[in-house]
Amino acid sequence: MIKTHILGFPRMGEQRELKTALERHWRGELDTDALEAQAATLRARHWTLQRNAGLDHVTVGDFALYDHVANLIQLLGCEPARFGFTGRETPLQRYFAMARGTAAHVHADGCGCGTAPGEGVPALEMTKWFDTNYHYLVPEFDGATQFSLNAERLLAEVDEAIALPASPKVALLGPVSFLYLGKSKQEGFDRLVLLKRLLPAYEQLLTRLAARGVTWVQLDEPILGLDLPPAWADALRLAYARLGVVGQPLLLATYFSPLAGNLDLACELAVAGLHVDAVRAPGELLAVAMKLPQDRELSVGIVDGRNIWRSDLDQALGQLRKVQALRGGRLWVAPSCSLLHVPFSLRDDKALDTELQGWLAGAVEKLDELRVLKRALWGDEASVARELAEARVAHAARAVSPRVRNGTVAARVKALPADADRRRSPFAARRAAQRQRLRLPAFPTTTIGSFPQTPAIRAARAAFKRGQLPEGDYRQAMQREIELAVRKQEALGLDVLVHGEAERNDMVEYFGEQLSGFAFTANGWVQSYGSRCVKPPVLFGDVSRPQAMTVDWTVFAQRLTSKPMKGMLTGPITILQWSFVRDDQPRADTALQIALAIRDEVADLEAAGIAVIQIDEPAIREGLPLRRADWGAYLAWATRAFRVAASPVRDDTQIHTHMCYSEFNDILPEIAAMDADVITIETSRSDMELLRGFGDFRYPNEIGPGVYDIHSPRVPDAAEMLRLLQKAAAVIPPELLWVNPDCGLKTRGWPETEAALQQMVQAAQTLRRQLA
Ligand SMILES: CN1c2c(nc(N)[nH]c2=O)NC[C@@H]1CNc1ccc(C(=O)N[C@@H](CCC(=O)N[C@@H](CCC(=O)N[C@@H](CCC(=O)O)C(=O)O)C(=O)O)C(=O)O)cc1
Ligand SMILES: N[C@@H](CCS)C(=O)O
Ligand SMILES: [Zn+2]
C-alpha cells in the first residue's frame, strides 16, 4: 500500500492572514475569540488542501500561534517559573508572555521569578531551528522543572480535523529532541535527568490521542541527524521502549541530515514507522529500507521541504520503486521535512515570469507532487501522464536555459588571484591606519544598521511597488527617513552612524532584487519567527552585479554628517543561506559568485569615500553542516567567500561584520580567520556568556558585544548595560571593545529605540570615565 502525508504545513496562510491577525491582536484591535477563529479557519483551509491532494492523513499539531516548540512547552506544562504566572492569566496570555516577554510584571507573593517589580520579564530565548532561518523558543530547564499535561488545545484541533472530516495524524516534537533543544538554566544541571519526569506526560498524551481516534502520531526526533553523545542515544532507546508500547502507533521522524552513525539506532527503536529525509541523505535510503524491520512503515521524504525547485518526478519514482520493491510494496511518501520552510504557493506569483514559475514548487504544488507520485506508484501512471510530462519538460528546460549560465562570471571566477581573499596588511597595521583616520573615542558606540521600519516606510514602499507612488517621490520619502535617522543618531551622540536601511525591504531580498541570477517573488513568504516573515529570493543562475546597489543611499547619508557613516552590506554566506539556492552546482561555487558581487560594492563604497563598511554575516553559523565531519570544508569556503568580499579595500578602511542568534564558541578560529576589523555579536540574552569564548580564545580584532536585546520593546537602563560592559571588559581587552545593541532595530518603534540608545550611550560614557 502507498500512503502520502506531510510533516507540517506553512501556518501563516496564503495571504499571511495569521500575521495580520496576530499583530492586530497584540495591538489590541482583535480579541482572543476572533484570533482563534482566524487560526481555526486557516487550519481547516490547510487540511482541506491536504485532503484534496489525496493525502491519507492531514497533519495536526504543526500549527502554532507563535512557534511549535512554545506550544509544546505549554502542552507539557513546563512554563518557566521566572514568568511568575499567578494562575489568573489565560493560557494564551501566558503563551504570548513567554514568546514576547512582558512589559511590566506584577509579582505574586513568592513567585520567585528573579526580577524587580515592574521590570518586566524577558521572553524565552529564540534560536535557529537547526540549519533553517526559522527560530524556535528555547525551553528552559532546571532541577525544579515539572511536567503536567495540558492537552486541551491540541485535542480541540484534533476534533476540528475529525469534524472536517479528515483523518488526523498528530505531529509533535519528540521528548528527547525537546530536552536536547532546551537549555539547562542551572549551573551544571544535566537536563537529560528530566526524561523520566517527562515521559509520563507523553504517555498520557498518547493514550488520550488514541482514545480520540487518532491513528498515527508523528514524533519528530531531528537530533538523530546530529552527532549524538552516547547518553542522548541511550535516552532515545529508553524513551521509545516506553512510548512504543502505549498502544498509539508512532511514526518517528528525522530530517535535515543523514542518520550516519545513528542509522542502526533509528531502525531499532520500537516504533511503528520511521520517516527519513531522502533529499538530504539520498545515499542512506536503501540501507534504511533494508535495515528497518518489515513490520514497520517507512516514510520516504523525497519531495524537498527546504527548497522550491519542482521535483524531478522521474528520478523520485525511480528511487521510490527501489524502496517499494524492498518493502513488499509498502511505502509512505512525503516531503523531506515540514513544509514550514517553503512559501505557501508559487504557482501564480505575480513577480515571477511563467518560465520560472514552471521550475518552482511551493507547499501547495508539493502536495500535488505527492498526489502524482502516489498515483504513479499505484501503477496508475496513465492518469498522471500529463503532470509527469510537464515536470519532465520543465526540468529539461531549466538544465539548458541560457538564463542560468553566464560566461563572464565563470571567466572571472577562473581568473581570480589566489590572494584575492587577503587584506593588504595584518590587523595591527590596519588598526593604526584606521585609528588615525577615524579618531574614535574609547568604547565607540554604533548600531547594527537598521532603524525602525515604520508603517509609513512600509506603506510608501508598497505604494511604490504598486505603481501608485512615482520613483522620485519614493526616493525622497526614503531620504527623509535617512535624514531623520542621522539627526537622531547625532542627537544621541553615537560615534559611528548608519543610514538606517529605510529603503530595504529585507537585508537579503534587497540585494537579491538587484543582482542578476536572482528572481524575487511577490508573495513567497516564509515564517522566520512569530508573526515575522521573510521572502527569500530565488537564486537560479550565475550571479553578477549590473550596477552599484547601496552607494547612492550611503553617500547621501554621509553628506548629512561629519561623523563616519557605516556602509551596510549583507555578506555572501547570509545571502546564500537566506535565499532559495540553485541545486545544480555546489553551494561553495554560488557563494563565491555572490562574494564577487559584494566585493565590487565594497570597492565602490570605498571609492565614494566611505571609511567604515559592515558586511553582515548573521547566517554563517546557521549554514554549518549538522554533522561535525563536514564543518571543516564548509568553514573553509564560507570564510574565504567573506574575505573575498571584504578584501579589496585599503588599510584605513574599516571592515565590520555582524552576527546574531548564534553560539559561536565552537567556530572561533574560523570567525577570527574572517579577519574583519570589528565584529559585533549578539550577547545580551546570554548575559555576555557567549563572549567568554572570545576572551578565552583571545579573539585578535575589535569586538562589539551586544548590550541589549532588540527583540523586546523593553527599554533596559544604563546601569544594566554598564554591568554587561564591565563583564565584557573583564574578558576582552577594553581597548578592543565597542558598544552596540545585539542586532538591527527594524522591528522596534522609535520611542523605545531612542530611549534605549540614550541609555546605551550613557553606559559607554560611564565606562569611559571608569576604564579609559
Ligand atoms: C535578521 N533576520 C533576518 C533573517 N532573514 C532575513 N531574510 N532577513 C532578516 O532580517 N533571519 C534572521 C533574522 C530574523 N528577523 C526578522 C526580523 C524582522 C522581520 C520582518 O520584519 N519581516 C517583515 C517583512 C519585511 C519585508 O520584507 N517587508 C517588505 C514588505 C512589507 C509588507 O508586507 N508590505 C505589505 C504592505 C504594507 C503596507 O501597505 O503598509 C504588502 O506588501 O502586502 C517591505 O518593507 O517592503 C514582516 O512584516 O514580517 C523578519 C525577520
Ligand atoms: N544590518 C542588519 C543586520 C541584521 S542581522 C540590521 O541592522 O537589521
Ligand atoms: Zn543581527
Short mmCIF file of N, CA and C in Angstrom, two decimals, residues 161-276:
data_model
loop_
_atom_site.label_atom_id
_atom_site.label_comp_id
_atom_site.label_asym_id
_atom_site.label_seq_id
_atom_site.Cartn_x
_atom_site.Cartn_y
_atom_site.Cartn_z
N ALA A 161 -10.19 18.62 13.05
CA ALA A 161 -9.82 17.87 11.85
C ALA A 161 -10.80 16.73 11.60
N ILE A 162 -11.16 16.04 12.69
CA ILE A 162 -12.11 14.91 12.54
C ILE A 162 -13.43 15.42 12.00
N ALA A 163 -13.82 16.63 12.46
CA ALA A 163 -15.11 17.18 12.03
C ALA A 163 -15.10 17.62 10.57
N LEU A 164 -13.91 17.74 10.00
CA LEU A 164 -13.81 18.33 8.64
C LEU A 164 -14.63 17.61 7.58
N PRO A 165 -14.61 16.33 7.35
CA PRO A 165 -13.92 15.28 8.07
C PRO A 165 -12.58 14.96 7.40
N ALA A 166 -11.64 14.57 8.25
CA ALA A 166 -10.33 14.13 7.75
C ALA A 166 -9.71 13.23 8.81
N SER A 167 -8.74 12.46 8.38
CA SER A 167 -8.08 11.56 9.32
C SER A 167 -6.82 12.25 9.85
N PRO A 168 -6.82 12.60 11.14
CA PRO A 168 -5.65 13.35 11.64
C PRO A 168 -4.47 12.46 11.99
N LYS A 169 -3.30 12.93 11.62
CA LYS A 169 -2.05 12.38 12.16
C LYS A 169 -1.46 13.52 12.98
N VAL A 170 -1.25 13.29 14.25
CA VAL A 170 -0.73 14.36 15.10
C VAL A 170 0.79 14.39 14.99
N ALA A 171 1.36 15.60 14.82
CA ALA A 171 2.82 15.74 14.70
C ALA A 171 3.35 16.62 15.82
N LEU A 172 4.27 16.07 16.57
CA LEU A 172 4.87 16.82 17.69
C LEU A 172 6.36 16.53 17.76
N LEU A 173 7.07 17.44 18.38
CA LEU A 173 8.48 17.18 18.66
C LEU A 173 8.55 16.07 19.72
N GLY A 174 9.46 15.12 19.52
CA GLY A 174 9.59 14.02 20.47
C GLY A 174 10.30 14.45 21.76
N PRO A 175 10.19 13.64 22.80
CA PRO A 175 10.69 14.07 24.12
C PRO A 175 12.19 14.28 24.19
N VAL A 176 12.94 13.49 23.44
CA VAL A 176 14.40 13.59 23.59
C VAL A 176 14.90 14.85 22.87
N SER A 177 14.36 15.10 21.66
CA SER A 177 14.75 16.34 20.97
C SER A 177 14.27 17.55 21.76
N PHE A 178 13.09 17.44 22.39
CA PHE A 178 12.58 18.57 23.19
C PHE A 178 13.57 18.93 24.29
N LEU A 179 14.07 17.92 24.99
CA LEU A 179 15.04 18.20 26.05
C LEU A 179 16.36 18.71 25.46
N TYR A 180 16.78 18.08 24.38
CA TYR A 180 18.07 18.44 23.77
C TYR A 180 18.05 19.90 23.31
N LEU A 181 16.94 20.33 22.72
CA LEU A 181 16.87 21.68 22.15
C LEU A 181 16.62 22.74 23.21
N GLY A 182 16.32 22.30 24.43
CA GLY A 182 16.15 23.25 25.53
C GLY A 182 17.49 23.60 26.15
N LYS A 183 17.42 24.41 27.19
CA LYS A 183 18.66 24.90 27.81
C LYS A 183 18.60 24.65 29.30
N SER A 184 19.69 24.14 29.86
CA SER A 184 19.77 23.98 31.31
C SER A 184 20.00 25.35 31.92
N LYS A 185 19.17 25.76 32.85
CA LYS A 185 19.27 27.10 33.41
C LYS A 185 19.94 27.13 34.77
N GLN A 186 20.54 26.02 35.13
CA GLN A 186 21.16 25.90 36.44
C GLN A 186 22.57 25.40 36.18
N GLU A 187 23.54 26.06 36.77
CA GLU A 187 24.95 25.68 36.58
C GLU A 187 25.11 24.16 36.78
N GLY A 188 25.65 23.50 35.80
CA GLY A 188 25.98 22.07 35.95
C GLY A 188 24.78 21.14 35.88
N PHE A 189 23.60 21.66 35.61
CA PHE A 189 22.41 20.80 35.59
C PHE A 189 22.33 20.02 34.28
N ASP A 190 22.15 18.70 34.37
CA ASP A 190 22.03 17.87 33.18
C ASP A 190 20.55 17.65 32.89
N ARG A 191 20.04 18.32 31.86
CA ARG A 191 18.59 18.28 31.59
C ARG A 191 18.10 16.89 31.20
N LEU A 192 19.03 16.02 30.84
CA LEU A 192 18.62 14.67 30.47
C LEU A 192 17.99 13.92 31.65
N VAL A 193 18.34 14.33 32.87
CA VAL A 193 17.74 13.63 34.02
C VAL A 193 16.23 13.87 34.06
N LEU A 194 15.76 14.88 33.31
CA LEU A 194 14.31 15.17 33.33
C LEU A 194 13.51 14.18 32.49
N LEU A 195 14.20 13.36 31.71
CA LEU A 195 13.46 12.46 30.80
C LEU A 195 12.46 11.60 31.55
N LYS A 196 12.87 11.10 32.71
CA LYS A 196 11.97 10.20 33.44
C LYS A 196 10.73 10.94 33.93
N ARG A 197 10.89 12.25 34.18
CA ARG A 197 9.72 13.04 34.58
C ARG A 197 8.85 13.39 33.37
N LEU A 198 9.52 13.50 32.23
CA LEU A 198 8.81 13.96 31.03
C LEU A 198 8.00 12.85 30.37
N LEU A 199 8.54 11.64 30.39
CA LEU A 199 7.88 10.56 29.63
C LEU A 199 6.43 10.31 30.05
N PRO A 200 6.11 10.36 31.35
CA PRO A 200 4.71 10.12 31.69
C PRO A 200 3.74 11.11 31.01
N ALA A 201 4.19 12.35 30.82
CA ALA A 201 3.31 13.32 30.15
C ALA A 201 3.06 12.89 28.70
N TYR A 202 4.12 12.45 28.02
CA TYR A 202 3.95 11.95 26.65
C TYR A 202 3.06 10.70 26.65
N GLU A 203 3.26 9.82 27.63
CA GLU A 203 2.44 8.58 27.67
C GLU A 203 0.96 8.93 27.83
N GLN A 204 0.70 9.86 28.74
CA GLN A 204 -0.72 10.26 28.93
C GLN A 204 -1.28 10.85 27.65
N LEU A 205 -0.45 11.68 27.00
CA LEU A 205 -0.92 12.32 25.77
C LEU A 205 -1.24 11.27 24.71
N LEU A 206 -0.34 10.33 24.53
CA LEU A 206 -0.57 9.30 23.50
C LEU A 206 -1.83 8.51 23.81
N THR A 207 -2.03 8.21 25.08
CA THR A 207 -3.25 7.48 25.46
C THR A 207 -4.49 8.28 25.11
N ARG A 208 -4.44 9.58 25.40
CA ARG A 208 -5.63 10.41 25.12
C ARG A 208 -5.85 10.56 23.62
N LEU A 209 -4.77 10.63 22.86
CA LEU A 209 -4.93 10.76 21.40
C LEU A 209 -5.51 9.48 20.81
N ALA A 210 -5.02 8.35 21.31
CA ALA A 210 -5.55 7.07 20.81
C ALA A 210 -7.04 6.99 21.12
N ALA A 211 -7.41 7.42 22.33
CA ALA A 211 -8.83 7.36 22.72
C ALA A 211 -9.67 8.29 21.84
N ARG A 212 -9.05 9.33 21.32
CA ARG A 212 -9.76 10.29 20.47
C ARG A 212 -9.91 9.77 19.05
N GLY A 213 -9.29 8.65 18.74
CA GLY A 213 -9.41 8.09 17.39
C GLY A 213 -8.27 8.47 16.47
N VAL A 214 -7.19 9.01 17.05
CA VAL A 214 -6.03 9.35 16.21
C VAL A 214 -5.29 8.06 15.89
N THR A 215 -5.06 7.80 14.59
CA THR A 215 -4.46 6.51 14.24
C THR A 215 -2.94 6.56 14.20
N TRP A 216 -2.38 7.76 13.97
CA TRP A 216 -0.92 7.88 13.92
C TRP A 216 -0.47 9.13 14.66
N VAL A 217 0.61 9.01 15.40
CA VAL A 217 1.27 10.19 15.97
C VAL A 217 2.70 10.21 15.45
N GLN A 218 3.06 11.35 14.84
CA GLN A 218 4.43 11.54 14.34
C GLN A 218 5.23 12.25 15.42
N LEU A 219 6.25 11.59 15.91
CA LEU A 219 7.13 12.25 16.89
C LEU A 219 8.44 12.57 16.19
N ASP A 220 8.77 13.85 16.13
CA ASP A 220 9.98 14.28 15.43
C ASP A 220 11.18 14.18 16.36
N GLU A 221 12.18 13.47 15.92
CA GLU A 221 13.43 13.43 16.67
C GLU A 221 14.56 13.83 15.72
N PRO A 222 14.56 15.09 15.32
CA PRO A 222 15.58 15.52 14.34
C PRO A 222 17.00 15.43 14.88
N ILE A 223 17.15 15.28 16.20
CA ILE A 223 18.52 15.16 16.73
C ILE A 223 19.19 13.87 16.25
N LEU A 224 18.41 12.96 15.69
CA LEU A 224 19.03 11.76 15.10
C LEU A 224 19.95 12.12 13.94
N GLY A 225 19.81 13.32 13.43
CA GLY A 225 20.69 13.78 12.35
C GLY A 225 21.94 14.48 12.87
N LEU A 226 22.14 14.49 14.19
CA LEU A 226 23.32 15.15 14.76
C LEU A 226 24.30 14.10 15.27
N ASP A 227 25.50 14.55 15.59
CA ASP A 227 26.46 13.64 16.24
C ASP A 227 26.04 13.56 17.70
N LEU A 228 25.39 12.48 18.07
CA LEU A 228 24.79 12.43 19.42
C LEU A 228 25.74 11.86 20.46
N PRO A 229 25.89 12.53 21.60
CA PRO A 229 26.63 11.89 22.70
C PRO A 229 25.90 10.59 23.10
N PRO A 230 26.66 9.58 23.56
CA PRO A 230 26.04 8.27 23.85
C PRO A 230 24.85 8.37 24.81
N ALA A 231 24.91 9.29 25.77
CA ALA A 231 23.82 9.37 26.74
C ALA A 231 22.50 9.76 26.05
N TRP A 232 22.60 10.60 25.01
CA TRP A 232 21.38 11.01 24.30
C TRP A 232 20.87 9.88 23.41
N ALA A 233 21.77 9.09 22.87
CA ALA A 233 21.33 7.93 22.09
C ALA A 233 20.62 6.94 23.02
N ASP A 234 21.18 6.76 24.22
CA ASP A 234 20.52 5.87 25.19
C ASP A 234 19.16 6.42 25.58
N ALA A 235 19.07 7.73 25.67
CA ALA A 235 17.79 8.35 26.03
C ALA A 235 16.73 8.03 24.98
N LEU A 236 17.14 8.04 23.72
CA LEU A 236 16.18 7.69 22.65
C LEU A 236 15.70 6.25 22.82
N ARG A 237 16.65 5.36 23.14
CA ARG A 237 16.27 3.94 23.34
C ARG A 237 15.26 3.83 24.47
N LEU A 238 15.59 4.49 25.58
CA LEU A 238 14.73 4.41 26.75
C LEU A 238 13.34 4.99 26.44
N ALA A 239 13.34 6.15 25.81
CA ALA A 239 12.07 6.84 25.56
C ALA A 239 11.15 6.00 24.68
N TYR A 240 11.72 5.45 23.59
CA TYR A 240 10.83 4.75 22.67
C TYR A 240 10.51 3.33 23.13
N ALA A 241 11.35 2.77 24.00
CA ALA A 241 10.96 1.49 24.60
C ALA A 241 9.68 1.71 25.40
N ARG A 242 9.54 2.88 26.01
CA ARG A 242 8.32 3.14 26.80
C ARG A 242 7.17 3.63 25.93
N LEU A 243 7.45 4.61 25.06
CA LEU A 243 6.34 5.21 24.29
C LEU A 243 5.81 4.25 23.23
N GLY A 244 6.71 3.38 22.75
CA GLY A 244 6.30 2.45 21.69
C GLY A 244 5.29 1.42 22.15
N VAL A 245 5.13 1.25 23.46
CA VAL A 245 4.19 0.21 23.93
C VAL A 245 2.90 0.80 24.50
N VAL A 246 2.71 2.11 24.32
CA VAL A 246 1.49 2.73 24.86
C VAL A 246 0.25 2.25 24.10
N GLY A 247 0.47 1.87 22.84
CA GLY A 247 -0.69 1.41 22.07
C GLY A 247 -1.11 2.40 21.00
N GLN A 248 -0.41 3.51 20.92
CA GLN A 248 -0.68 4.51 19.88
C GLN A 248 0.42 4.37 18.82
N PRO A 249 0.08 3.97 17.58
CA PRO A 249 1.14 3.83 16.58
C PRO A 249 1.94 5.13 16.40
N LEU A 250 3.26 4.97 16.44
CA LEU A 250 4.15 6.14 16.36
C LEU A 250 4.97 6.11 15.07
N LEU A 251 5.04 7.28 14.42
CA LEU A 251 5.95 7.45 13.30
C LEU A 251 7.07 8.35 13.78
N LEU A 252 8.26 7.81 13.85
CA LEU A 252 9.41 8.60 14.31
C LEU A 252 9.97 9.34 13.09
N ALA A 253 10.10 10.67 13.20
CA ALA A 253 10.55 11.43 12.02
C ALA A 253 11.92 12.05 12.25
N THR A 254 12.78 11.86 11.26
CA THR A 254 14.10 12.53 11.28
C THR A 254 14.21 13.31 9.98
N TYR A 255 14.98 14.38 10.00
CA TYR A 255 15.14 15.19 8.79
C TYR A 255 16.33 16.11 8.91
N PHE A 256 16.65 16.76 7.80
CA PHE A 256 17.70 17.78 7.65
C PHE A 256 19.12 17.22 7.51
N SER A 257 19.33 15.94 7.80
CA SER A 257 20.72 15.49 7.87
C SER A 257 20.77 13.97 7.79
N PRO A 258 21.86 13.42 7.26
CA PRO A 258 21.96 11.96 7.24
C PRO A 258 21.92 11.38 8.65
N LEU A 259 21.43 10.15 8.75
CA LEU A 259 21.45 9.47 10.06
C LEU A 259 22.86 9.03 10.41
N ALA A 260 23.65 8.71 9.38
CA ALA A 260 25.05 8.30 9.56
C ALA A 260 25.16 7.26 10.69
N GLY A 261 25.95 7.56 11.71
CA GLY A 261 26.18 6.60 12.80
C GLY A 261 24.92 6.29 13.60
N ASN A 262 23.85 7.04 13.40
CA ASN A 262 22.60 6.77 14.14
C ASN A 262 21.63 5.93 13.32
N LEU A 263 22.07 5.44 12.17
CA LEU A 263 21.14 4.71 11.30
C LEU A 263 20.63 3.43 11.99
N ASP A 264 21.53 2.67 12.58
CA ASP A 264 21.10 1.44 13.24
C ASP A 264 20.14 1.77 14.38
N LEU A 265 20.51 2.80 15.14
CA LEU A 265 19.67 3.21 16.27
C LEU A 265 18.25 3.56 15.78
N ALA A 266 18.17 4.38 14.73
CA ALA A 266 16.86 4.81 14.23
C ALA A 266 16.03 3.61 13.78
N CYS A 267 16.69 2.63 13.19
CA CYS A 267 15.95 1.47 12.69
C CYS A 267 15.55 0.51 13.81
N GLU A 268 16.26 0.61 14.93
CA GLU A 268 15.99 -0.30 16.06
C GLU A 268 14.85 0.16 16.95
N LEU A 269 14.63 1.47 17.00
CA LEU A 269 13.71 2.00 18.01
C LEU A 269 12.32 1.38 17.85
N ALA A 270 11.68 1.15 18.99
CA ALA A 270 10.44 0.35 19.00
C ALA A 270 9.23 1.19 18.60
N VAL A 271 9.23 1.64 17.34
CA VAL A 271 8.10 2.45 16.86
C VAL A 271 7.48 1.76 15.64
N ALA A 272 6.29 2.23 15.27
CA ALA A 272 5.58 1.55 14.17
C ALA A 272 6.05 2.02 12.80
N GLY A 273 6.74 3.17 12.77
CA GLY A 273 7.20 3.66 11.47
C GLY A 273 8.34 4.65 11.63
N LEU A 274 9.09 4.83 10.53
CA LEU A 274 10.23 5.74 10.54
C LEU A 274 10.16 6.60 9.28
N HIS A 275 10.33 7.93 9.48
CA HIS A 275 10.42 8.83 8.33
C HIS A 275 11.87 9.26 8.17
N VAL A 276 12.39 9.19 6.96
CA VAL A 276 13.77 9.66 6.71
C VAL A 276 13.78 10.70 5.60
#
